[in-house]
PDB file of C-alpha atoms and ligand atoms in Angstrom:
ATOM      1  CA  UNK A   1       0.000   0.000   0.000  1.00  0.00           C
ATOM      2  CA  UNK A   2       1.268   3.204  -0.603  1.00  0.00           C
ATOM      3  CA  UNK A   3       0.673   6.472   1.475  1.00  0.00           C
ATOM      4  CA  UNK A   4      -1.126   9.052  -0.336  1.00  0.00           C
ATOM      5  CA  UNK A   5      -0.121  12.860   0.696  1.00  0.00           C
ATOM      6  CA  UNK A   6      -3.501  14.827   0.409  1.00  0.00           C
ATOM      7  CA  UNK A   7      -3.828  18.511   0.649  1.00  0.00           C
ATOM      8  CA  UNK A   8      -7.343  19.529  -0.928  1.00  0.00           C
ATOM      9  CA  UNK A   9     -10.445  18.569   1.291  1.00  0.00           C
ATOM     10  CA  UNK A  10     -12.430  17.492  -1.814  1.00  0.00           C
ATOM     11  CA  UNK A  11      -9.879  15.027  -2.787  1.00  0.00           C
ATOM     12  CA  UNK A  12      -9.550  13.487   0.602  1.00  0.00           C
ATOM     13  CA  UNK A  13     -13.402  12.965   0.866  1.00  0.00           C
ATOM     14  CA  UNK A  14     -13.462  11.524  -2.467  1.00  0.00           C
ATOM     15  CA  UNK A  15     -10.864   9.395  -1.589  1.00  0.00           C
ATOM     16  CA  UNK A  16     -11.922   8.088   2.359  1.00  0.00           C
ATOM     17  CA  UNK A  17     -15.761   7.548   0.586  1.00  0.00           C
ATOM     18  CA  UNK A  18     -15.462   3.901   0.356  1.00  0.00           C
ATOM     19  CA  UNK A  19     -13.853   3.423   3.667  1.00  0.00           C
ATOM     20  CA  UNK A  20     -15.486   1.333   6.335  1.00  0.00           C
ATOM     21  CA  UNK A  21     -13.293   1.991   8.620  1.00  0.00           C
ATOM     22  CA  UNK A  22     -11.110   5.355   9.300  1.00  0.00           C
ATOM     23  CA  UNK A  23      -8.522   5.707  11.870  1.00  0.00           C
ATOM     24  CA  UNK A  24      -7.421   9.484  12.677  1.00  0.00           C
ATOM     25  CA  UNK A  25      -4.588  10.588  14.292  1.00  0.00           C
ATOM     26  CA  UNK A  26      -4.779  14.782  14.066  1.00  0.00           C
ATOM     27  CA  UNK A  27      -1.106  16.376  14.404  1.00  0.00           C
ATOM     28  CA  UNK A  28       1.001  19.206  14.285  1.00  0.00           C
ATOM     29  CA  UNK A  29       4.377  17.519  12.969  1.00  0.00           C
ATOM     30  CA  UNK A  30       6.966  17.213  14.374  1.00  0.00           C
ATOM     31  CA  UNK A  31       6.750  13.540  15.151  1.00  0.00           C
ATOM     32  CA  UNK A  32       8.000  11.930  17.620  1.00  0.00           C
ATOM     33  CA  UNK A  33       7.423   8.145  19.491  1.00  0.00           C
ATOM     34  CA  UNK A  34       5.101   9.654  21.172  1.00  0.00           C
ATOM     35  CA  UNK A  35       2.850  10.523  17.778  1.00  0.00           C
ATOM     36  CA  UNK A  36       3.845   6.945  16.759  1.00  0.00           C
ATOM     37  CA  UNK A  37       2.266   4.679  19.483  1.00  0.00           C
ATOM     38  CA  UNK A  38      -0.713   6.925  18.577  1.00  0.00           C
ATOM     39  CA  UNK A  39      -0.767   6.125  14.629  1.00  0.00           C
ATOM     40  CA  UNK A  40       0.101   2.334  16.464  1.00  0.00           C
ATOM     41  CA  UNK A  41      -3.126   2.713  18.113  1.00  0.00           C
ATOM     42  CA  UNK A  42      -5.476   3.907  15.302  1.00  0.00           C
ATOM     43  CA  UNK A  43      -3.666   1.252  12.948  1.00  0.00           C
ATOM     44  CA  UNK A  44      -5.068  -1.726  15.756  1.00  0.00           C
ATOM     45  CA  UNK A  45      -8.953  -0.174  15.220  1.00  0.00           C
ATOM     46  CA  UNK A  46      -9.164   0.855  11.974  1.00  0.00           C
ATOM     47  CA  UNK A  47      -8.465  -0.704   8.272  1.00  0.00           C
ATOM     48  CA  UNK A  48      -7.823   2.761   7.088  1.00  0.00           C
ATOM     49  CA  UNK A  49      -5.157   5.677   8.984  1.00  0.00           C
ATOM     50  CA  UNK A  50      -5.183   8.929   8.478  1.00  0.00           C
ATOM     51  CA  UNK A  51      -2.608  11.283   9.835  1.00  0.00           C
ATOM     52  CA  UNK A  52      -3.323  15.069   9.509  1.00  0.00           C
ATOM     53  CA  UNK A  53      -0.040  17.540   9.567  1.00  0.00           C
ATOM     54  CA  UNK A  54      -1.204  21.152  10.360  1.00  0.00           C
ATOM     55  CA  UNK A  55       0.311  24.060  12.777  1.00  0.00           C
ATOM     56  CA  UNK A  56      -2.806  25.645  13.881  1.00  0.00           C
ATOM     57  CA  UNK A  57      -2.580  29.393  14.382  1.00  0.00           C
ATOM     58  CA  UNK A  58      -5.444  29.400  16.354  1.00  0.00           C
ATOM     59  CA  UNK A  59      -4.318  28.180  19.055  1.00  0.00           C
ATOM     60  CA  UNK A  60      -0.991  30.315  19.793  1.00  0.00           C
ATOM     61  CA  UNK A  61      -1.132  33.214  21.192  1.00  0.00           C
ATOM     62  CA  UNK A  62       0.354  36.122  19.504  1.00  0.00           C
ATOM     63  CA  UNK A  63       3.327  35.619  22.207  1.00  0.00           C
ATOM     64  CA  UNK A  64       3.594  32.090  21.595  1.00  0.00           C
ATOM     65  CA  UNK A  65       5.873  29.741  19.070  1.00  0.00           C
ATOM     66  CA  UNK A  66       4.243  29.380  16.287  1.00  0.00           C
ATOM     67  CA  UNK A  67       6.707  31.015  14.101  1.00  0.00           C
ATOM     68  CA  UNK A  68       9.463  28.902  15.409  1.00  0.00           C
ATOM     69  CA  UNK A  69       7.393  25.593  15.654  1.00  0.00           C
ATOM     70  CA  UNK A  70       9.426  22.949  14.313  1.00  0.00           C
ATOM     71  CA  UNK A  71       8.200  21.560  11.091  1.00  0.00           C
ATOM     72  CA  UNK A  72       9.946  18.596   9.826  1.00  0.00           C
ATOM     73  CA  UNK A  73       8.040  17.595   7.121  1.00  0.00           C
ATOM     74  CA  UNK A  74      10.575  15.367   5.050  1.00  0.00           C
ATOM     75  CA  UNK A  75      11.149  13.406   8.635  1.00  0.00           C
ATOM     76  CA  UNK A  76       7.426  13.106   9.368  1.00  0.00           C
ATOM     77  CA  UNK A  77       6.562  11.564   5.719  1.00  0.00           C
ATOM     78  CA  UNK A  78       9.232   9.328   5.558  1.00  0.00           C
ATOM     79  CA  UNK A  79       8.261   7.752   9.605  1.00  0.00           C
ATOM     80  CA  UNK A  80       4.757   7.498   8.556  1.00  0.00           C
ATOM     81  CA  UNK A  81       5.629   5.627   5.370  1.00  0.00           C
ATOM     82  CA  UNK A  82       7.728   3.261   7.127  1.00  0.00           C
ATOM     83  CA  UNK A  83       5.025   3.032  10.012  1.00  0.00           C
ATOM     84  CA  UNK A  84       2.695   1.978   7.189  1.00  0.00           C
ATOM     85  CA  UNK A  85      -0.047   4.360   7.641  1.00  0.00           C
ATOM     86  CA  UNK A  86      -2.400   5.426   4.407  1.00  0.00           C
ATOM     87  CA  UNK A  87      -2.818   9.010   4.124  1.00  0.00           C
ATOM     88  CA  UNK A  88      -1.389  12.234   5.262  1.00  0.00           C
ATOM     89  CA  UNK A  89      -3.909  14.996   5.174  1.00  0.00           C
ATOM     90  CA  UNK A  90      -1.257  18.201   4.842  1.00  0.00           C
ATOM     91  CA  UNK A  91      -4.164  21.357   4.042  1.00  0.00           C
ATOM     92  CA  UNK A  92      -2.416  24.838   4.365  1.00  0.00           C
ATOM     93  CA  UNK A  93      -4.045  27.697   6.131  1.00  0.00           C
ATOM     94  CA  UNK A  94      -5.827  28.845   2.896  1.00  0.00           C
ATOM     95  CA  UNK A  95      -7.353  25.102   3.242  1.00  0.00           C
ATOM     96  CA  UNK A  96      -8.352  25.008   6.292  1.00  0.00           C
ATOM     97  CA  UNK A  97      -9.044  28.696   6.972  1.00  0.00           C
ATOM     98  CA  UNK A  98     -10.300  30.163   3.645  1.00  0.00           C
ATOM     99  CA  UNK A  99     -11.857  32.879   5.687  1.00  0.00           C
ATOM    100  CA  UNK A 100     -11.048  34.254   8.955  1.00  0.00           C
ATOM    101  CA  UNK A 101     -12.811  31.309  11.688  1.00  0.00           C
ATOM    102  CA  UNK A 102     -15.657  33.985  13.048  1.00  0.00           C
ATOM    103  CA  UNK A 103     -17.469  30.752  14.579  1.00  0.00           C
ATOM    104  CA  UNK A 104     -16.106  28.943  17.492  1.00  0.00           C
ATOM    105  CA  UNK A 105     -17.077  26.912  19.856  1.00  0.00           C
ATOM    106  CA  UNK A 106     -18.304  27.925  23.590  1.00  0.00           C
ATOM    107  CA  UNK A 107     -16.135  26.052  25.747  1.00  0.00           C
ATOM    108  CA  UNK A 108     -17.195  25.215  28.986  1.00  0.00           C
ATOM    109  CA  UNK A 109     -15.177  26.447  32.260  1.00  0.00           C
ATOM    110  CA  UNK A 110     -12.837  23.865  32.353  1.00  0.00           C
ATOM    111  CA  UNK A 111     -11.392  24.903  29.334  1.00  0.00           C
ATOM    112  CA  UNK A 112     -10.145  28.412  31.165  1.00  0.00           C
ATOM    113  CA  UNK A 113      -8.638  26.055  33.921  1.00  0.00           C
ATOM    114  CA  UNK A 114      -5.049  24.379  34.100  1.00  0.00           C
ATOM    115  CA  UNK A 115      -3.587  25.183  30.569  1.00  0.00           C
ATOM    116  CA  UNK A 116      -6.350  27.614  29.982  1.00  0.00           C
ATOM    117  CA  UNK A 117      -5.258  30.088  32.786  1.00  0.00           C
ATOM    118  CA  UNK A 118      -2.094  30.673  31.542  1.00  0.00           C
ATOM    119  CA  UNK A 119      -2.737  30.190  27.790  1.00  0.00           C
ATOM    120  CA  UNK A 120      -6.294  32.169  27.036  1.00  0.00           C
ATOM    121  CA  UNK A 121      -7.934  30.979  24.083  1.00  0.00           C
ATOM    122  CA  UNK A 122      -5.664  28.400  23.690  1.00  0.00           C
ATOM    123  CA  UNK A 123      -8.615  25.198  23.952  1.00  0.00           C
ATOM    124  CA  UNK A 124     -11.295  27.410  21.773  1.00  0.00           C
ATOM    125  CA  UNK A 125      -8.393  27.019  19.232  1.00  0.00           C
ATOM    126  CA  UNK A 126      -7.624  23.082  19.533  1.00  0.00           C
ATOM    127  CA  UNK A 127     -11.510  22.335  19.781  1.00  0.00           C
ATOM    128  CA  UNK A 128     -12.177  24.406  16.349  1.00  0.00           C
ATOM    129  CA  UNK A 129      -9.605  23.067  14.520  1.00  0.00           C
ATOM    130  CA  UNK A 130     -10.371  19.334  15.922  1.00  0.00           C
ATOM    131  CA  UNK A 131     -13.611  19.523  15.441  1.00  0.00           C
ATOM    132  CA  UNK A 132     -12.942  21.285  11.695  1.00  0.00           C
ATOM    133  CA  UNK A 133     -10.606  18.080  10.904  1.00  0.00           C
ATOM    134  CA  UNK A 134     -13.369  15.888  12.534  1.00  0.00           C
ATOM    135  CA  UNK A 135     -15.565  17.365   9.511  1.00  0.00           C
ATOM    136  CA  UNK A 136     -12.990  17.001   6.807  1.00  0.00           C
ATOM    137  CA  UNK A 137     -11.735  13.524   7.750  1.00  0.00           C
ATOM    138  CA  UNK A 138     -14.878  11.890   9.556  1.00  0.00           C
ATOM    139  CA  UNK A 139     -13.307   8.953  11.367  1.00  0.00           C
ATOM    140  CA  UNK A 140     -14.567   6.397  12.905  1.00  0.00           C
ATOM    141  CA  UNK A 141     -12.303   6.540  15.238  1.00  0.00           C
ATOM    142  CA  UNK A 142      -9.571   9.474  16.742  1.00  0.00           C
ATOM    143  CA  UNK A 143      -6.479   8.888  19.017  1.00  0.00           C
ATOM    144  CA  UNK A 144      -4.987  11.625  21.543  1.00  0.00           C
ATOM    145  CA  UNK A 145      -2.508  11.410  23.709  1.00  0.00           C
ATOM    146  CA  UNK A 146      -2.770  11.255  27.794  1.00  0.00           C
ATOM    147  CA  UNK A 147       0.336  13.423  27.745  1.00  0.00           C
ATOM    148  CA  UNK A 148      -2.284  16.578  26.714  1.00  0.00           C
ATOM    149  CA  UNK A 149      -4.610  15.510  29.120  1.00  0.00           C
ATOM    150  CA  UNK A 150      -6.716  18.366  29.203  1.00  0.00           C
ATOM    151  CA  UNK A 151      -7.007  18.231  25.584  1.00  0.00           C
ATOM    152  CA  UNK A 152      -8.541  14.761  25.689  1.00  0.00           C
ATOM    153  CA  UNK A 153     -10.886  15.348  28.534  1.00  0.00           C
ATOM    154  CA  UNK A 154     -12.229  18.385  26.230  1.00  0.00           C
ATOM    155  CA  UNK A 155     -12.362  16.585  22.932  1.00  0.00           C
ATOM    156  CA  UNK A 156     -13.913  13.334  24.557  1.00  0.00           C
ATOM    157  CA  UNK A 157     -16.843  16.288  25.988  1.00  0.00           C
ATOM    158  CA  UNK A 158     -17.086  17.797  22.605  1.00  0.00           C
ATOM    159  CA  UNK A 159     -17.579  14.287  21.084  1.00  0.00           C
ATOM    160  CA  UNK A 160     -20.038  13.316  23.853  1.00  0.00           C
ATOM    161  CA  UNK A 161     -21.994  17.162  23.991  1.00  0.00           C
ATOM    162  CA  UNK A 162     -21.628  17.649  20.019  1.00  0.00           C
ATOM    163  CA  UNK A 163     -22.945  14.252  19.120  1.00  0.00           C
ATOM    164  CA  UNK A 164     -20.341  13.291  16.898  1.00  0.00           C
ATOM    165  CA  UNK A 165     -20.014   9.451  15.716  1.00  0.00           C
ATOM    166  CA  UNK A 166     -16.673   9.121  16.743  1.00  0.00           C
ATOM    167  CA  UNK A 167     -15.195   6.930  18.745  1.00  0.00           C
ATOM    168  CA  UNK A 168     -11.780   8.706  21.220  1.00  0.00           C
ATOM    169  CA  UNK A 169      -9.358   6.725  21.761  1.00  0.00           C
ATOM    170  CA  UNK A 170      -6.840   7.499  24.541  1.00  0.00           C
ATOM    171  CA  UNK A 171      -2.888   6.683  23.459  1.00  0.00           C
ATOM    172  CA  UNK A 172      -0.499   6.697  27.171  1.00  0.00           C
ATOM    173  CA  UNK A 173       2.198   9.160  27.551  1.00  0.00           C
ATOM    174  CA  UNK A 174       5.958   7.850  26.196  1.00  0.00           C
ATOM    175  CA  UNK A 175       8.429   8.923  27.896  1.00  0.00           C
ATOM    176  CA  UNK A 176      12.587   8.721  26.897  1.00  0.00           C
ATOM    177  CA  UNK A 177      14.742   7.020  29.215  1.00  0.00           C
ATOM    178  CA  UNK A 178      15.338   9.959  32.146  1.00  0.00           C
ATOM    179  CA  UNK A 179      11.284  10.145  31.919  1.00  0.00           C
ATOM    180  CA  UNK A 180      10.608  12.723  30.095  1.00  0.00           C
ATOM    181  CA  UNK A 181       7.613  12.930  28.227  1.00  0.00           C
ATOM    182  CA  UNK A 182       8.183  13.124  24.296  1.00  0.00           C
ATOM    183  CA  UNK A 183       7.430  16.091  22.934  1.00  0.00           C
ATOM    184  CA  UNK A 184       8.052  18.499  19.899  1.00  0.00           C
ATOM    185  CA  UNK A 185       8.933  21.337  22.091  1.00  0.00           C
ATOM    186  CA  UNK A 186      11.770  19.040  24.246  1.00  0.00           C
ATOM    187  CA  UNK A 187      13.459  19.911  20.808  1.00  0.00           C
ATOM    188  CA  UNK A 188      14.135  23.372  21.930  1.00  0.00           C
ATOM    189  CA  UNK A 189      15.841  22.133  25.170  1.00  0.00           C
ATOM    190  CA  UNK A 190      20.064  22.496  25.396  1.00  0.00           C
ATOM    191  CA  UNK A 191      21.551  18.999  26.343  1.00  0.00           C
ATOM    192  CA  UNK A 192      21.623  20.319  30.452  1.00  0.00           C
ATOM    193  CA  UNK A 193      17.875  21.330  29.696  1.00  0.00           C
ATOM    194  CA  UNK A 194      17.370  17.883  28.593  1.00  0.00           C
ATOM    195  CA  UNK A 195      18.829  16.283  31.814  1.00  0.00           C
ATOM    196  CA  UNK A 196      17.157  18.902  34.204  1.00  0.00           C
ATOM    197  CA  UNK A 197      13.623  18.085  32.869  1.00  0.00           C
ATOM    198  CA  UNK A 198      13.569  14.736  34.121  1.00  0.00           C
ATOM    199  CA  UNK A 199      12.758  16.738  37.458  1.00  0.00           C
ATOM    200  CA  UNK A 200       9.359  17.746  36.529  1.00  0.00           C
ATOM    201  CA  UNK A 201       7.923  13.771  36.246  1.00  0.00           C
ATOM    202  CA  UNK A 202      10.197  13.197  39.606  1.00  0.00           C
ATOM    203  CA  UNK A 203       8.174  15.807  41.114  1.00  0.00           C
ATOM    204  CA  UNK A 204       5.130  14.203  39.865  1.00  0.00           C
ATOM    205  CA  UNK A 205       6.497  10.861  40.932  1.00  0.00           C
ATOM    206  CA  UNK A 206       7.264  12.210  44.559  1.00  0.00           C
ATOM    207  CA  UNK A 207       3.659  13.253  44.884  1.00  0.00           C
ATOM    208  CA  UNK A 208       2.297   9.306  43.674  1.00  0.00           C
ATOM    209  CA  UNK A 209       4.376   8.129  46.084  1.00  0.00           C
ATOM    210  CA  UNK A 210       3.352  10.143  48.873  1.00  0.00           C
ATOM    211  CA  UNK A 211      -0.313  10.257  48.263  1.00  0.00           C
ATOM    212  CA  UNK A 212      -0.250   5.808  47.428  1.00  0.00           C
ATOM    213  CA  UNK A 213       1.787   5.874  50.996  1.00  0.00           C
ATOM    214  CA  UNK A 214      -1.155   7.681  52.626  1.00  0.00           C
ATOM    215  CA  UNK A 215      -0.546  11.262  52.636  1.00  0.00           C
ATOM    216  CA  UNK A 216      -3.650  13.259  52.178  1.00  0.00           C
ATOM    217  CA  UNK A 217      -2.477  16.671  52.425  1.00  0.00           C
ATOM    218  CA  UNK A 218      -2.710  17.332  48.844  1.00  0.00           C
ATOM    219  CA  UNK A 219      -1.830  20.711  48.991  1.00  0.00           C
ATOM    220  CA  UNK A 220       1.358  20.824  51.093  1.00  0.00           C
ATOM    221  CA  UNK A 221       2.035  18.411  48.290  1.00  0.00           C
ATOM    222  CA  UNK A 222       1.565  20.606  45.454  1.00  0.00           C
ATOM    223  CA  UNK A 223       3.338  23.384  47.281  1.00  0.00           C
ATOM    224  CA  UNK A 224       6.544  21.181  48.354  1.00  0.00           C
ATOM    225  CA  UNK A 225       7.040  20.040  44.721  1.00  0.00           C
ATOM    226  CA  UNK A 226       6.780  23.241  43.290  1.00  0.00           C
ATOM    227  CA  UNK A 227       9.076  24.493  45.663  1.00  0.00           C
ATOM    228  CA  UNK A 228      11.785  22.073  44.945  1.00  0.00           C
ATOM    229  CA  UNK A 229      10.928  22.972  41.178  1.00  0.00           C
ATOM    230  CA  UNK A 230      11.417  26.735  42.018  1.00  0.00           C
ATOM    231  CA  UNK A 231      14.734  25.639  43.609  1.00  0.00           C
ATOM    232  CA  UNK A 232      16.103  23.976  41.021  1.00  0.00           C
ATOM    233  CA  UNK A 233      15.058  27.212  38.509  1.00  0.00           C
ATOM    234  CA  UNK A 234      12.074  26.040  37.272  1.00  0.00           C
ATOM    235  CA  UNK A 235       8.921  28.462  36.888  1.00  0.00           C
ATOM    236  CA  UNK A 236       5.851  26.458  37.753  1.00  0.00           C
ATOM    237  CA  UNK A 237       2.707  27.519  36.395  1.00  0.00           C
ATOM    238  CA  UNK A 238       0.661  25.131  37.834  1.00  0.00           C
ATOM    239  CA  UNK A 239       1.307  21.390  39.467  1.00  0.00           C
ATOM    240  CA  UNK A 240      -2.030  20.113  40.954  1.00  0.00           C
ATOM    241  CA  UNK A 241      -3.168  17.316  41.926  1.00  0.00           C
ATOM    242  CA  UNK A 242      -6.784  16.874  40.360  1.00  0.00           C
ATOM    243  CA  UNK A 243      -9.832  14.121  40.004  1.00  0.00           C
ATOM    244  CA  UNK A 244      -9.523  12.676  36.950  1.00  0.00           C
ATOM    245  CA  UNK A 245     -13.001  12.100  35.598  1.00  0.00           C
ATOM    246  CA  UNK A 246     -13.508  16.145  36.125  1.00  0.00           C
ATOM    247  CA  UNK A 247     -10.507  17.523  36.619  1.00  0.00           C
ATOM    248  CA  UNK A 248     -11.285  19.844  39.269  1.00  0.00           C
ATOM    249  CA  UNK A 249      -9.498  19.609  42.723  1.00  0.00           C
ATOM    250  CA  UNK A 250      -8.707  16.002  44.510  1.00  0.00           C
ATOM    251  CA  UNK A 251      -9.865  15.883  47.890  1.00  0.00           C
ATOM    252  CA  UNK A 252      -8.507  13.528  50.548  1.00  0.00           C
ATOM    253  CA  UNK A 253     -11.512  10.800  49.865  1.00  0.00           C
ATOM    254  CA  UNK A 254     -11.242  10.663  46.284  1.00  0.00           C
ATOM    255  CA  UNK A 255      -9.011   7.584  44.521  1.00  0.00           C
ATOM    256  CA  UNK A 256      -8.990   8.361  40.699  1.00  0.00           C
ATOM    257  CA  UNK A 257      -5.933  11.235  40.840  1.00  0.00           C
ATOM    258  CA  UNK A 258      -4.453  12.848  37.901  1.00  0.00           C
ATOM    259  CA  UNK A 259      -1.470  15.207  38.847  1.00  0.00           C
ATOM    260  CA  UNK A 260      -1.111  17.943  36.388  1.00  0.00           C
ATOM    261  CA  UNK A 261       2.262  20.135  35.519  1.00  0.00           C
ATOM    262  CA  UNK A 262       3.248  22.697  33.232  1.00  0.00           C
ATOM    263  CA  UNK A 263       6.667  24.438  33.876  1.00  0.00           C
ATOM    264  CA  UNK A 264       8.863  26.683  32.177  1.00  0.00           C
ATOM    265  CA  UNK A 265      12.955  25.701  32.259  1.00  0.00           C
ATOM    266  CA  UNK A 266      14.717  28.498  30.710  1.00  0.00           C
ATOM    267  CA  UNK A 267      12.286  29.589  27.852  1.00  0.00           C
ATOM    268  CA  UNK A 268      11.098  26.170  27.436  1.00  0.00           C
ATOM    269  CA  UNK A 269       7.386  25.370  28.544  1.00  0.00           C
ATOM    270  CA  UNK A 270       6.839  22.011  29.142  1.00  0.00           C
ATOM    271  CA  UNK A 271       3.915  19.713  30.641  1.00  0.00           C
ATOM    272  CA  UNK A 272       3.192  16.667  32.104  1.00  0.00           C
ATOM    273  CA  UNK A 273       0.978  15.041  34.051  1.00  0.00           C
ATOM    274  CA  UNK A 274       0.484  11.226  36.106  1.00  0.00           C
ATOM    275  CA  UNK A 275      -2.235   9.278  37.323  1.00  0.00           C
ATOM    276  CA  UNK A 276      -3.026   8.139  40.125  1.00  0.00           C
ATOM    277  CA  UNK A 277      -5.310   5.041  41.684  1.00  0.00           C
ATOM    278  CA  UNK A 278      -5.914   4.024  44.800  1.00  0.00           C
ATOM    279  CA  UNK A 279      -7.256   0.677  45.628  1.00  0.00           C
ATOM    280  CA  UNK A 280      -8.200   1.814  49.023  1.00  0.00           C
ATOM    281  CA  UNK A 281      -8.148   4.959  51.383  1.00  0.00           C
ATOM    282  CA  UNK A 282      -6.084   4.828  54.676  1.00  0.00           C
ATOM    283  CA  UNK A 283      -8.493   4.816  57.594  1.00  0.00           C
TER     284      UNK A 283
HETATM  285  O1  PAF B 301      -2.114  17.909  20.276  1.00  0.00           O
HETATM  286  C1  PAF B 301      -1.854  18.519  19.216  1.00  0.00           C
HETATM  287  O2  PAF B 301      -0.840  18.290  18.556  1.00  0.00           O
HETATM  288  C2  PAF B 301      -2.800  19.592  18.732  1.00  0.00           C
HETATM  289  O3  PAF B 301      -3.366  20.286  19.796  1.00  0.00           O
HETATM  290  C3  PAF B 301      -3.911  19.054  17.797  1.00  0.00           C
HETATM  291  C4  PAF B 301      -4.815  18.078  18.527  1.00  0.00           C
HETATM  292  C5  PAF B 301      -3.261  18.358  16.608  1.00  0.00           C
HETATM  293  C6  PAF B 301      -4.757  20.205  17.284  1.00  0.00           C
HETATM  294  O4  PAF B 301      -4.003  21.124  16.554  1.00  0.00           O
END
């Protein structure tokens, strides 16, 4: 089988038509193991994969890296070829925004939580555009990755709220061998960057640890990690440790945890997050 690169939304309709079956796995390049075990994922549900290349200026801030956000699109084609998937869906902005996107979605207030405190506007952006590639591609099935955790709790609503005959599939968080999670923007981290940021899932660690060895003090948790982060020159934006079917604030008597990250090392913003189960509550 050979992968087909598809840029027009026409063609790519024309061409998924006859399929019974339609893995998606929406990107931004960039690709890493991370994007693989997801493309892995949609490969084990679905005769046909689709992987969908497209920076999405929506949702950067003017601030933000979108200018410098690595595209590698030579290295991406030639890992999904080998990985064996279909299609690559590759639209440029003209494609996908022909007109300036006037109609977005009303996102409810977890979306101005977490990542949406310090990045405004940032989920309106990643729900338009995944809801936009929903419409383009129409899968059968999707796969995100537990590393954006935030971002699958709010697609997985928007599929649920919206309607949409698509089934979200969760992909876990792959780490390299220090811990830390793959992602594009580790790529702008110097080699003692790269050590350092093993810290932030050892802080997350630290706080599984504590909580499976009984300690229900969540927040003297939160605060003694991100003071060790602070330490160690990290600038934490947030590191809390959250219910995971809601994502608002743990309390001592629940036992389905997520801890959530996002820190900045040097001009570097990374996240992370780990969950958490407990089998039973200390008395
Ligand atoms: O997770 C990402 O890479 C992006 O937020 C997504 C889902 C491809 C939307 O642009």
């Amino acid at each position: 089988m050979v992968m087909e690169i598809i840029s027009d939304i026409t063609a790519l309709r024309a061409r998924l038509k006859s399929e019974q079956s339609i893995g998606f796995v929406p990107t931004m390049g960039n690709l890493h193991e991370g994007h693989l075990s997801l493309v892995t994922i949609a490969q084990q549900h679905a005769r046909c994969t689709v992987v969908s290349l497209f920076v999405n200026r929506l949702q950067f801030s003017p601030h933000e890296d979108f200018d410098r956000y690595p595209r590698t699109l030579q290295n991406d084609f030639s890992l999904l070829e080998k990985a064996g998937i279909d299609m690559i869906f590759l639209p440029d902005e003209k494609i996908i925004y022909p007109v300036p996107q006037t109609f977005q979605l009303l996102l409810p207030t977890l979306a101005d939580t977490l990542e949406g405190t310090f990045r405004p506007g940032f989920f309106r952006g990643v729900t338009t555009i995944v809801l936009k590639l929903f419409n383009i591609v129409q899968p059968h099935i999707a796969v995100f990755g537990k590393k954006d955790y935030q971002q699958l709790h709010l697609v997985r609503d928007m599929v649920e709220q919206l309607n949409l005959p698509i089934t979200i599939l969760a992909g876990e968080t792959i780490r390299s061998e220090n811990g830390l999670a793959f992602s594009s923007r580790n790529g702008y981290l110097t080699p003692a960057e790269h050590t350092e940021a093993s810290h932030l899932y050892q802080s997350l660690n630290q706080i599984k640890h504590a909580i499976a060895a009984g300690e229900r003090n969540l927040k003297l948790l939160e605060e003694t990690a991100k003071q060790q982060l602070n330490q160690r020159n990290w600038r934490v934006d947030y590191l809390s440790v959250m219910q995971r079917n809601t994502l608002l604030p743990a309390t001592p008597q629940d036992t389905e945890l997520v801890i959530l990250a996002a820190a900045w090392l040097g001009t570097t913003r990374l996240i992370d997050n780990l969950e958490v189960t407990l089998t039973s509550l200390p008395d």
